[in-house]
XYZ file of C-alpha atoms in Angstrom:
356
model
C 26.457 -8.380 0.526
C 24.351 -8.805 3.666
C 21.289 -9.576 1.536
C 23.258 -11.954 -0.694
C 24.467 -13.823 2.394
C 20.950 -13.978 3.823
C 19.576 -15.385 0.559
C 22.392 -17.961 0.431
C 21.384 -19.200 3.885
C 17.761 -19.789 2.878
C 16.909 -23.454 2.408
C 13.155 -22.942 1.984
C 11.087 -20.404 0.000
C 11.744 -17.058 1.677
C 10.918 -13.373 1.558
C 14.063 -11.414 2.404
C 14.048 -7.692 3.248
C 16.828 -5.165 3.724
C 15.946 -3.206 6.878
C 18.601 -0.561 6.173
C 17.010 0.166 2.802
C 13.555 0.329 4.375
C 14.890 2.820 6.919
C 16.409 4.947 4.136
C 13.090 4.916 2.260
C 11.118 5.883 5.358
C 13.538 8.693 6.192
C 13.300 10.015 2.648
C 9.500 10.009 2.825
C 9.473 11.612 6.277
C 11.945 14.322 5.242
C 9.972 15.113 2.078
C 6.722 15.407 4.019
C 8.134 17.514 6.839
C 9.801 19.902 4.384
C 6.283 20.645 3.121
C 4.642 20.779 6.580
C 2.846 17.502 5.861
C 2.139 14.511 8.098
C 3.356 11.129 6.831
C 1.819 7.927 8.224
C 3.069 4.407 7.503
C 0.330 2.038 6.318
C 0.593 -0.612 9.042
C -1.063 -3.277 6.876
C 1.674 -2.911 4.258
C 4.299 -4.679 6.397
C 3.024 -6.538 9.490
C 6.420 -7.222 11.015
C 7.480 -5.999 14.443
C 10.946 -4.753 13.460
C 9.583 -2.718 10.543
C 6.784 -1.186 12.590
C 9.156 -0.282 15.421
C 11.446 1.366 12.892
C 8.534 3.280 11.360
C 7.483 4.554 14.797
C 10.939 6.086 15.239
C 11.278 7.580 11.762
C 7.849 8.619 10.512
C 4.953 10.518 12.102
C 2.729 7.554 12.871
C 0.496 4.865 11.386
C -2.529 4.343 9.214
C -4.464 1.347 10.564
C -7.509 -0.591 9.382
C -8.911 -2.210 12.550
C -8.705 -2.102 16.339
C -6.827 -5.422 16.204
C -4.183 -3.811 14.017
C -4.012 -0.772 16.297
C -3.350 -3.082 19.269
C -0.242 -4.449 17.509
C 1.330 -1.024 16.923
C 4.154 0.466 18.996
C 3.660 3.903 20.600
C 3.444 6.652 17.969
C 2.684 10.330 17.576
C -0.351 9.732 15.352
C -2.646 6.803 14.609
C -5.266 7.207 11.895
C -7.937 4.501 11.831
C -10.040 3.795 8.774
C -11.925 0.601 9.601
C -14.095 -0.725 6.736
C -16.315 -2.497 9.287
C -16.849 0.834 11.059
C -16.460 -0.920 14.405
C -12.951 0.331 15.136
C -12.559 3.134 17.664
C -8.782 3.084 18.277
C -9.635 3.457 21.959
C -6.491 1.520 22.913
C -4.157 3.381 20.593
C -0.793 4.272 22.143
C -0.657 7.611 20.361
C -0.598 11.306 21.143
C -3.206 11.938 18.430
C -5.952 9.678 17.104
C -7.871 10.278 13.875
C -11.020 8.288 13.088
C -12.358 8.153 9.523
C -16.157 8.246 9.468
C -18.893 8.085 6.854
C -22.003 8.882 8.934
C -22.984 11.166 11.787
C -23.627 8.111 13.978
C -20.027 6.978 13.462
C -18.809 10.445 14.443
C -20.819 10.329 17.667
C -19.457 6.833 18.432
C -15.815 7.916 18.035
C -13.748 8.532 21.178
C -14.191 12.030 22.543
C -10.494 12.866 22.132
C -10.282 11.752 18.493
C -10.072 14.003 15.468
C -12.677 13.222 12.807
C -11.856 12.572 9.152
C -14.913 12.636 6.890
C -14.238 9.972 4.266
C -15.271 10.687 0.699
C -15.678 8.257 -2.169
C -12.699 8.361 -4.523
C -15.221 8.163 -7.364
C -16.139 11.824 -6.908
C -12.737 12.734 -8.373
C -13.978 11.316 -11.695
C -10.547 10.111 -12.769
C -10.800 6.308 -12.578
C -14.107 4.936 -13.933
C -12.930 1.355 -13.301
C -12.184 1.817 -9.606
C -14.137 0.015 -6.906
C -16.484 -2.918 -6.670
C -19.972 -1.354 -6.817
C -21.303 -1.521 -10.373
C -23.459 1.291 -11.677
C -26.173 0.952 -14.297
C -23.725 2.524 -16.741
C -21.388 -0.439 -16.365
C -18.778 1.732 -14.669
C -17.653 0.985 -11.160
C -17.388 3.232 -8.157
C -15.702 3.049 -4.787
C -17.533 1.286 -1.985
C -15.952 3.624 0.589
C -16.972 7.066 1.739
C -19.662 9.610 0.920
C -20.869 8.942 -2.582
C -21.174 10.926 -5.782
C -24.521 12.735 -5.424
C -23.552 16.332 -4.488
C -26.736 17.314 -2.635
C -26.748 14.219 -0.453
C -23.019 14.567 0.150
C -23.409 18.194 1.191
C -26.135 17.336 3.707
C -24.166 14.425 5.163
C -21.001 16.506 5.568
C -22.963 19.167 7.407
C -24.569 16.559 9.666
C -21.219 14.949 10.443
C -19.605 18.305 11.204
C -22.452 19.095 13.597
C -22.059 15.694 15.282
C -18.346 16.369 15.771
C -19.357 19.042 18.310
C -16.255 21.221 18.222
C -13.671 18.529 17.503
C -11.001 18.922 14.860
C -12.509 17.827 11.531
C -10.830 17.079 8.222
C -11.414 15.159 5.011
C -10.124 11.739 3.916
C -10.117 10.522 0.339
C -8.067 7.605 -0.948
C -7.825 7.868 -4.721
C -8.152 4.127 -5.270
C -6.092 1.186 -6.505
C -5.048 2.765 -9.815
C -1.439 3.685 -9.056
C -0.549 7.366 -9.267
C 2.578 8.121 -11.292
C 2.722 11.885 -10.772
C 1.756 14.490 -8.207
C -1.146 15.804 -10.244
C -3.267 12.814 -9.204
C -2.804 13.621 -5.524
C -3.340 17.341 -6.079
C -6.602 16.654 -7.927
C -7.751 14.374 -5.112
C -6.960 16.987 -2.464
C -8.714 19.768 -4.387
C -11.876 17.671 -4.753
C -11.887 16.974 -0.999
C -11.444 20.676 -0.238
C -14.203 21.646 -2.681
C -16.587 19.111 -1.100
C -16.017 20.609 2.355
C -16.402 24.178 1.098
C -19.559 23.239 -0.812
C -20.958 22.269 2.598
C -19.841 25.616 4.032
C -16.948 24.167 6.026
C -13.159 24.547 6.034
C -11.279 21.345 6.895
C -8.385 21.383 9.362
C -6.656 18.625 7.379
C -6.949 16.552 4.204
C -5.744 12.942 4.100
C -5.041 11.850 0.496
C -4.190 8.257 1.430
C -1.636 5.882 -0.012
C -0.515 4.396 -3.363
C 2.698 6.453 -3.459
C 4.817 3.597 -4.771
C 4.433 4.728 -8.392
C 5.929 8.169 -7.699
C 9.606 8.401 -8.651
C 10.186 11.860 -7.144
C 8.355 11.844 -3.802
C 9.913 15.143 -2.568
C 8.807 16.868 -5.765
C 5.339 15.331 -5.536
C 4.993 16.543 -1.955
C 5.883 20.072 -3.034
C 3.319 20.017 -5.850
C 0.644 18.680 -3.516
C 1.463 21.312 -0.904
C 1.247 24.083 -3.518
C -2.256 22.917 -4.487
C -3.769 23.394 -1.017
C -3.627 26.417 1.345
C -0.823 26.218 3.925
C -3.392 26.586 6.704
C -4.714 23.091 5.941
C -2.665 20.105 7.144
C -1.968 17.475 4.502
C -1.676 13.790 5.466
C -0.212 11.002 3.315
C -0.163 7.240 3.970
C 2.656 5.535 2.019
C 3.007 1.767 2.405
C 4.577 -0.038 -0.543
C 6.902 2.938 -1.130
C 8.741 1.977 2.071
C 9.966 -1.291 0.545
C 11.275 0.174 -2.717
C 14.320 -1.928 -3.735
C 14.324 -3.587 -0.293
C 12.441 -6.853 -0.903
C 13.603 -10.118 -2.466
C 12.214 -13.635 -2.764
C 14.159 -16.834 -3.179
C 13.270 -20.415 -3.954
C 14.403 -23.301 -6.164
C 13.400 -24.907 -9.442
C 11.519 -28.099 -8.606
C 10.450 -29.243 -12.085
C 11.294 -28.468 -15.704
C 9.740 -29.247 -19.067
C 9.400 -27.714 -22.516
C 6.216 -26.278 -23.989
C 5.770 -25.757 -27.724
C 6.968 -22.175 -27.633
C 8.915 -21.771 -24.390
C 10.569 -23.528 -21.484
C 8.538 -24.071 -18.318
C 10.141 -24.016 -14.886
C 8.180 -24.771 -11.737
C 9.516 -23.230 -8.510
C 8.659 -23.723 -4.856
C 8.031 -19.970 -4.485
C 4.424 -19.086 -5.334
C 2.890 -15.835 -6.521
C -0.550 -16.704 -5.176
C 0.802 -17.770 -1.757
C 3.931 -15.692 -1.221
C 4.221 -12.763 -3.622
C 0.949 -10.889 -3.885
C 1.011 -7.197 -4.803
C 4.612 -7.473 -6.002
C 5.792 -6.433 -9.478
C 8.497 -9.038 -9.805
C 11.783 -8.944 -11.670
C 14.012 -11.987 -12.073
C 17.553 -11.532 -10.715
C 20.047 -13.258 -13.030
C 22.754 -12.379 -15.558
C 21.484 -11.448 -19.014
C 22.124 -14.114 -21.644
C 24.746 -13.506 -24.322
C 23.237 -11.835 -27.406
C 21.303 -14.311 -29.503
C 21.445 -17.111 -26.931
C 18.477 -16.256 -24.711
C 15.461 -18.554 -24.616
C 11.956 -17.673 -23.361
C 11.207 -19.176 -19.947
C 7.877 -19.167 -18.146
C 8.419 -19.265 -14.382
C 5.474 -20.565 -12.368
C 4.628 -21.419 -8.792
C 3.975 -24.900 -7.394
C 0.245 -24.702 -6.668
C -2.613 -26.139 -8.747
C -3.963 -22.614 -9.298
C -3.805 -21.845 -13.049
C -2.701 -18.232 -12.530
C 0.182 -19.006 -10.165
C 2.642 -17.462 -12.643
C 5.667 -15.370 -11.656
C 6.532 -14.129 -15.137
C 8.289 -14.784 -18.421
C 11.876 -13.813 -19.242
C 14.555 -14.480 -21.851
C 17.349 -16.347 -20.040
C 20.232 -18.754 -20.290
C 18.295 -21.960 -19.574
C 21.388 -23.725 -18.237
C 21.028 -21.539 -15.128
C 17.579 -22.955 -14.395
C 17.982 -26.692 -14.152
C 16.101 -28.556 -11.416
C 17.573 -27.578 -8.051
C 18.822 -24.161 -9.233
C 18.170 -21.168 -7.002
C 15.635 -18.569 -8.200
C 15.810 -14.991 -6.881
C 13.238 -12.249 -7.522
C 13.350 -8.546 -6.644
C 10.702 -5.844 -6.133
C 8.919 -7.838 -3.435
C 6.470 -5.675 -1.509
C 5.908 -5.697 2.236
C 2.324 -6.603 1.411
C 3.679 -10.012 0.408
C 4.396 -10.553 4.115
C 0.805 -9.649 4.952
C -0.627 -12.026 2.337
C 1.967 -14.792 2.877
C 0.055 -18.011 3.313
C -0.110 -21.722 2.586
C -2.380 -23.305 -0.005
C -2.931 -26.840 -1.276
C -0.118 -28.215 0.845
C 2.333 -25.449 -0.062
C 3.605 -23.837 3.198
C 4.020 -20.092 3.751
C 7.409 -18.635 2.865
C 9.932 -17.863 5.582
C 10.225 -14.129 6.333
C 13.752 -12.803 6.886
C 14.425 -9.166 7.817
C 18.150 -8.340 7.961
């Protein structure tokens, strides 16, 4: 009822989040990880809101960050892991008991703060599971990840050995994010972890930890997945996970209003003031409304207000009388990443962000 009341108070396009549900999700993730002697880090970029980050610092083991600027925004935490694509981040100002820096070259290892643990980042393409991942096109037409040590085993072996030598006695582990193709079972994470372990052992080294990254939002049974992942790797090796979107499972909503209506040849069109391209990126939306009586539903295409052709929220079978001009539109399954991407475009303002 708290969320319903918050949505009712919104007069402008808004992203509304249930902080109690986010806390329950984070506690579930933290409990599942700790039961398997794993370290769980909240992906800071997945919800750049002070109240959520402060909650995460209390509940979960720490943060995964992507730049020094992001690190500077974080509250004190046990662990901060920094994987900066620009390779300029050092997390020198991190308010954390433990700092982990992901590196791809020996020079980056030497440039890391002396107190930091080193995570050698591998390309997710070496797992060989997702030929469409990444943005670097091969001659074969396949794509591979732009991050981490690449697919050639001899070069990778030499670079791992050089990075381990540059670490000069520091704690060293492996980091491999399996890419944007969402995992739906634990086997994906276990395969990723085994490949990272094999790469280290091929170089004659034993990692202190393996970070398998994020994209946990497709896993229904996170405790079970953690157990399967833990069983795949020796107990002597710490496992690190970085859930982000999983923290907002069933916690995020969006609300707006119908601002225009017309009929196409094969469906009704309703234009809303809430925009996918501006306000709802990385969200798998569901429309919140009563189902129509059997045989009375009509197809409705719901779109955003911008001039961008692909600003489309989705298509549903509905009772069209509920979607006249001025009617409220409510969506569920809004990700915290929507807050990060929330922006204005072509005169359309950013959505309000409400955390209750």
